[in-house]
Short mmCIF file of C-alpha atoms in Angstrom, two decimals:
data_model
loop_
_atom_site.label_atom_id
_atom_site.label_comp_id
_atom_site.label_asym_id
_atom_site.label_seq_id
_atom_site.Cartn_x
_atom_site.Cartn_y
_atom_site.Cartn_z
CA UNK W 1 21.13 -34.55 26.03
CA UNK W 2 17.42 -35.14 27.05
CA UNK W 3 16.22 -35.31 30.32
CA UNK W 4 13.05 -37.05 31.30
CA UNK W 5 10.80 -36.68 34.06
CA UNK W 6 8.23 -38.72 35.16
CA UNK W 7 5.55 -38.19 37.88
CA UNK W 8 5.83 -40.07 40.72
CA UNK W 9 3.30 -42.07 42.42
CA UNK W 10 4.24 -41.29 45.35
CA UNK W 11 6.59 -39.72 47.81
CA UNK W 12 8.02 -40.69 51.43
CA UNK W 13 10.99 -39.81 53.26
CA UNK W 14 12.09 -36.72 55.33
CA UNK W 15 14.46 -33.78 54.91
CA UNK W 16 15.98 -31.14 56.84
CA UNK W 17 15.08 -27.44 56.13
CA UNK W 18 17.17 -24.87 55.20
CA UNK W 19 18.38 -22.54 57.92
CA UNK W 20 16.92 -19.39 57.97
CA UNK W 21 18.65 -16.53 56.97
CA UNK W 22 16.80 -13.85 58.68
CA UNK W 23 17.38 -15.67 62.03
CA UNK W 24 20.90 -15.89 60.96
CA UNK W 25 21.49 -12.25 60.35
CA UNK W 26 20.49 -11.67 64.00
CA UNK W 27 21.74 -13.72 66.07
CA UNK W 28 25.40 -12.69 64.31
CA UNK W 29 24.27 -8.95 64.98
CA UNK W 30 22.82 -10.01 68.90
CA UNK W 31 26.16 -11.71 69.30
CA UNK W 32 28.36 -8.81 68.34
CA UNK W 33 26.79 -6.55 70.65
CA UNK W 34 26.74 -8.86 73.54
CA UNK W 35 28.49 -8.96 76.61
CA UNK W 36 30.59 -12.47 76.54
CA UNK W 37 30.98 -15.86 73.96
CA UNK W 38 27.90 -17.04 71.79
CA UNK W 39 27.26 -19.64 69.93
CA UNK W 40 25.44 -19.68 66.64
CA UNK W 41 24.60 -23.31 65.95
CA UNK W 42 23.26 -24.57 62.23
CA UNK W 43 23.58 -21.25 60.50
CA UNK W 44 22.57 -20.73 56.73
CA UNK W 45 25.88 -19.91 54.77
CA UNK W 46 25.08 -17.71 51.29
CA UNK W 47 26.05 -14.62 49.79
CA UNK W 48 24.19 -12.21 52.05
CA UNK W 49 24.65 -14.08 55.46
CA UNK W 50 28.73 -13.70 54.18
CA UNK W 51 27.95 -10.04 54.08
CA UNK W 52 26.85 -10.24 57.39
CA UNK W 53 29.19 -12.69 59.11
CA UNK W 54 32.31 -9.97 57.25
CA UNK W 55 30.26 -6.39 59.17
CA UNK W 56 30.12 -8.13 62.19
CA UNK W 57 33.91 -9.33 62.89
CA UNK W 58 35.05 -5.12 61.18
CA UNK W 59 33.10 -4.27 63.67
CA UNK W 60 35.05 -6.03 67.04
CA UNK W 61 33.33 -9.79 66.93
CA UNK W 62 36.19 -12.96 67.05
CA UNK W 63 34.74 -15.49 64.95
CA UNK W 64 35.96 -19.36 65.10
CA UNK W 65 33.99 -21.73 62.88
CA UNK W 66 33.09 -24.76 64.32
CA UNK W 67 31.26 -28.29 62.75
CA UNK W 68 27.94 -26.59 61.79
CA UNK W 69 28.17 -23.42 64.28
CA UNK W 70 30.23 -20.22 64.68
CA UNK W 71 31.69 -19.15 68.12
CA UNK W 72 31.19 -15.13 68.17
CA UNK W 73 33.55 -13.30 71.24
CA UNK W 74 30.95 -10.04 71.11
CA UNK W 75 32.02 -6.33 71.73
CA UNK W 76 29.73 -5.79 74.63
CA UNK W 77 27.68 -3.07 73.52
CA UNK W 78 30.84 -1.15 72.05
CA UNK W 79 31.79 -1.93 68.46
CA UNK W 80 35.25 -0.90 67.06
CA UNK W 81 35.09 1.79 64.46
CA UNK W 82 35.88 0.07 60.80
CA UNK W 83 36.05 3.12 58.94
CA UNK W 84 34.09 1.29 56.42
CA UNK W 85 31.86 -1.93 55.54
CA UNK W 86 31.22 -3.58 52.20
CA UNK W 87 27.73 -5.42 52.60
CA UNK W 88 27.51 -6.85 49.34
CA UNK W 89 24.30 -6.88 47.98
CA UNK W 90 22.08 -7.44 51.32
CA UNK W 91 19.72 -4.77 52.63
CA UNK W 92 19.81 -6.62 56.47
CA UNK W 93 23.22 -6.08 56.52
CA UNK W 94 23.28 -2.85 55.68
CA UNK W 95 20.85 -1.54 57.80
CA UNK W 96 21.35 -3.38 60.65
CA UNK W 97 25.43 -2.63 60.28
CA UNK W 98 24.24 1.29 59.82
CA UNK W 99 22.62 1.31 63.33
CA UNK W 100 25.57 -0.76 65.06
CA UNK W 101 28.02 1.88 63.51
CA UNK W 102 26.46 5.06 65.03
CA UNK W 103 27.38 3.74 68.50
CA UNK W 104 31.03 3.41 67.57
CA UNK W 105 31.55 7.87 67.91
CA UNK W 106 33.53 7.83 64.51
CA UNK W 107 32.65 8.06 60.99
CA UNK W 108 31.62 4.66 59.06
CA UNK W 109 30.80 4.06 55.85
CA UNK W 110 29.00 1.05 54.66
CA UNK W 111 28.33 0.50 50.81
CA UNK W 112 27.51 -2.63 48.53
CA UNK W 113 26.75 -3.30 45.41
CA UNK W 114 24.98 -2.19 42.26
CA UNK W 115 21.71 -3.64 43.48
CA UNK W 116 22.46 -2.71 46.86
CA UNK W 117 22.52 1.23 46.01
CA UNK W 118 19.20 1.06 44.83
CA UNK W 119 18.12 0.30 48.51
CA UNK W 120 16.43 3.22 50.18
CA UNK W 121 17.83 4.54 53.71
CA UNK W 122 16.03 7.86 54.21
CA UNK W 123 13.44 6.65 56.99
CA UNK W 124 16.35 5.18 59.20
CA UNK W 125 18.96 7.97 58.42
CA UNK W 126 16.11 10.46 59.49
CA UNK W 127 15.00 8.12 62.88
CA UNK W 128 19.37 8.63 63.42
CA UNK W 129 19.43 11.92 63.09
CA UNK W 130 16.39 12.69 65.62
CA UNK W 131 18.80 10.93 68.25
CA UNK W 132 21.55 12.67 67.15
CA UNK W 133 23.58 11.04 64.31
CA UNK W 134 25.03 12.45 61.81
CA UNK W 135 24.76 11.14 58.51
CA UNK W 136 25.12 11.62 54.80
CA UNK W 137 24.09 9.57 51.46
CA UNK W 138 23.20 9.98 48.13
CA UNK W 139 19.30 10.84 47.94
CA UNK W 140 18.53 8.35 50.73
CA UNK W 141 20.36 5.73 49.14
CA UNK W 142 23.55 3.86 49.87
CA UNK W 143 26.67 4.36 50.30
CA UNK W 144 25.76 5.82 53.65
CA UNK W 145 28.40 7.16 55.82
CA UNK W 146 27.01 7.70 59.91
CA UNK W 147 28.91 9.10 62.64
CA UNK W 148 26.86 8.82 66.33
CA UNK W 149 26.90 7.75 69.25
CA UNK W 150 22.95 8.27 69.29
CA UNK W 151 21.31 10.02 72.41
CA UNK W 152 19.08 8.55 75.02
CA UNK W 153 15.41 8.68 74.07
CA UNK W 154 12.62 7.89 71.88
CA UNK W 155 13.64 7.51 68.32
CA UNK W 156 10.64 7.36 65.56
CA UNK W 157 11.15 6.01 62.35
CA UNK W 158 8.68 5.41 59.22
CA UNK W 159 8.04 1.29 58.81
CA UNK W 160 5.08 1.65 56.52
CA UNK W 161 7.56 0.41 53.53
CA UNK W 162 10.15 -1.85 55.40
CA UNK W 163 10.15 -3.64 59.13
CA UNK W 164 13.91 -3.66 58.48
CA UNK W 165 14.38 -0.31 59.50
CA UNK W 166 12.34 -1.02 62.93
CA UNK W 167 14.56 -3.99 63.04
CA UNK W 168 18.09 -2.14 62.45
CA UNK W 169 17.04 0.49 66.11
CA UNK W 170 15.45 -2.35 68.23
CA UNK W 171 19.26 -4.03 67.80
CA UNK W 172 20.46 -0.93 69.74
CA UNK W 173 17.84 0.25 71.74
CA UNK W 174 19.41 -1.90 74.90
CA UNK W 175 22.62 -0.94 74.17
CA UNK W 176 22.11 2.66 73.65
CA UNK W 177 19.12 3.06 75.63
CA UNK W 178 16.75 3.82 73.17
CA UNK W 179 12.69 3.42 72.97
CA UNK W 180 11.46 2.93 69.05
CA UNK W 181 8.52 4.51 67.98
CA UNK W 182 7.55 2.85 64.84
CA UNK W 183 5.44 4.66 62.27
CA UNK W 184 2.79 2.40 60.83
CA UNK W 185 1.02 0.39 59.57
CA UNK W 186 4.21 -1.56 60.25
CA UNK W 187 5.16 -3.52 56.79
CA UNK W 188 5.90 -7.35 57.18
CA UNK W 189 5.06 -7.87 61.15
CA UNK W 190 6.05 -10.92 61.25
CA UNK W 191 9.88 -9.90 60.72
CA UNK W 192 9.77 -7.97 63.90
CA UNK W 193 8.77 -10.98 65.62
CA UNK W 194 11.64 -12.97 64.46
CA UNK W 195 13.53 -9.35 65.94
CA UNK W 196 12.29 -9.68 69.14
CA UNK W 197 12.69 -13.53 69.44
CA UNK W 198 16.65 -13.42 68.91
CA UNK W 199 16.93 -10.38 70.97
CA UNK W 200 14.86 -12.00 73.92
CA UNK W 201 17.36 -15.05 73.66
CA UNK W 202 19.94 -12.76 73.93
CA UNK W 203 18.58 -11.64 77.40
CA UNK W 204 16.85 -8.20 76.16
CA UNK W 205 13.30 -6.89 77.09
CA UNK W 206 11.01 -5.09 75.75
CA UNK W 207 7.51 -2.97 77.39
CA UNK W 208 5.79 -3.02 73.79
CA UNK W 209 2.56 -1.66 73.13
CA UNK W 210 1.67 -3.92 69.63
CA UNK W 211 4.07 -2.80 67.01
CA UNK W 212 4.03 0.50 67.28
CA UNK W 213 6.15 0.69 70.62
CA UNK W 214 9.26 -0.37 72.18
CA UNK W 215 11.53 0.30 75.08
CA UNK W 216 13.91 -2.09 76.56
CA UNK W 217 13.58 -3.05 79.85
CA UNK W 218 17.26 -2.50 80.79
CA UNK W 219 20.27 -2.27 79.23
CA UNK W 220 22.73 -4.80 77.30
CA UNK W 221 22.51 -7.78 75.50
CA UNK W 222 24.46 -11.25 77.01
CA UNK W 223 25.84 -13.98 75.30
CA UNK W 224 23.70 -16.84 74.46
CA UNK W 225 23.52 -20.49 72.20
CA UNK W 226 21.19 -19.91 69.28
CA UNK W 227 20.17 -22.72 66.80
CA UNK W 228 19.22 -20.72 64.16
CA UNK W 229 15.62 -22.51 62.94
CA UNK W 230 14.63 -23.80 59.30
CA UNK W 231 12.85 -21.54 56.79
CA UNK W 232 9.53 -21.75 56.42
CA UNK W 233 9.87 -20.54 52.55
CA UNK W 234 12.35 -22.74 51.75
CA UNK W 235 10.65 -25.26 52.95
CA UNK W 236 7.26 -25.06 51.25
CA UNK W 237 8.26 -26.84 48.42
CA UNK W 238 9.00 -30.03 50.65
CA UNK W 239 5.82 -29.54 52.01
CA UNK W 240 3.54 -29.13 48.80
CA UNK W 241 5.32 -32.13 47.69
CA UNK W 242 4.21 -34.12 50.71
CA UNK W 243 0.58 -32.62 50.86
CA UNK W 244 0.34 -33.34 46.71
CA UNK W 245 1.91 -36.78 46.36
CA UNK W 246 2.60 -38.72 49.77
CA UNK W 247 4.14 -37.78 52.77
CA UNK W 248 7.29 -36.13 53.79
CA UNK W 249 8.64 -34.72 57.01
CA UNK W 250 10.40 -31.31 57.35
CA UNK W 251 12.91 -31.37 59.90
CA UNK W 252 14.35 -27.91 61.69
CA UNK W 253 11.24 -25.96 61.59
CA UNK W 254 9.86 -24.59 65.04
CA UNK W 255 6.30 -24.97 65.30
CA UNK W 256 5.58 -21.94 66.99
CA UNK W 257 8.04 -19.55 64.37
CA UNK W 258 5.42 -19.58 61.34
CA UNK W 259 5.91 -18.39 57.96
CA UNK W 260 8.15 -15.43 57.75
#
């Protein structure tokens, strides 16, 4: 069979962007950990967001899927212990889930796949273990097992190579009373925005001095509705195409977000 492509003149029409899956990690991690029901509207569905969506209910959320949203009954700041998680192949999950499971006070372990174990998770076992948490893995690299709960205090942690790691502690620094002292330059700022902006929806805040300093201006997290915003990246190509050859408008993407 041969398949033929022609150029087009030109282009017109619009199309919705594809949710964004680091917004969806987090607001299913926010709504585990808060206090009450939230609601994650237009979330992306894929291999990794699975991962997450699986960690999250092992570890005490009640999940109902609704038309285009999932209702998430959260733990309130105190996650059941799983014994273990399988997080597939995605590094959010796994670190994220990591941080979550030291507050549970029993041993977790959280593994993945073959790609998965060649994710490095020395910087945020050694930020754990400054507070208090016990861990072991093999060379810095998953499967990880943790046992907390973490103690109040500042916790420091290396984000020169990965935000992510910055991003698994700020998830529990209102729960457990933590302030995160990140190690920079910080890699991939604009990550730790998209941190902060689910966890502010989720009632937290921060005292921050740039991105080198957090505390949480009280403790917990609260149930909240989240429409999870379109991705930027996914949605370039949409947007090239209307910029090269006509015009096309990208629905679902927040103006004041940004790439990343």
């Amino acid at each position: 069979m041969i398949l033929r492509v022609r150029p087009a003149r030109r282009v017109e029409g619009s199309v919705q962007a594809p949710p964004s899956k680091s917004y969806t990690h987090r607001a299913l991690f926010a709504s585990l950990l808060a206090c009450g029901e939230s609601m994650v509207r237009n979330p992306l569905v894929s291999g990794d967001t699975e991962a997450t969506l699986s960690a999250v209910e092992r570890l005490g959320a009640r999940l109902e899927w609704t038309r285009g949203a999932v209702r998430v009954q959260g733990a309130c700041g105190r996650p059941e212990p799983p014994a273990w998680i399988y997080c597939a192949g995605s590094g959010t999950t796994l670190r994220i889930a990591t941080t979550v499971s030291s507050l549970v006070g029993e041993p977790v372990l959280l593994y993945g796949n073959e790609t998965l174990r060649r994710r490095p998770m020395k910087p945020l076992l050694d930020a754990l273990a400054g507070v208090g948490v016990e861990s072991l893995s093999r060379d810095g690299y998953p499967p990880v097992a943790v046992r907390g709960p973490p103690g109040r205090g500042r916790v420091r942690v290396d984000a020169r190579h990965s935000s992510q790691f910055a991003t698994a502690l700020l998830f529990i620094a209102p729960v457990a009373g933590l302030e995160v002292e990140a190690i920079g330059p910080v890699a991939s700022r604009p990550y730790l925005d998209v941190t902060l902006r689910v966890l502010e929806a989720y009632g937290a805040r921060f005292y921050r001095d740039g991105y080198e300093y957090f505390a949480p201006r009280g403790l917990g997290l609260r149930g909240a509705e989240f429409r999870v915003p379109g991705d930027y990246s996914s949605a370039a190509f949409m947007l090239a195409l209307g910029a090269i050859a006509g015009r096309v408008r990208v629905e679902g993407l927040d103006p004041g977000d940004g790439p990343g």
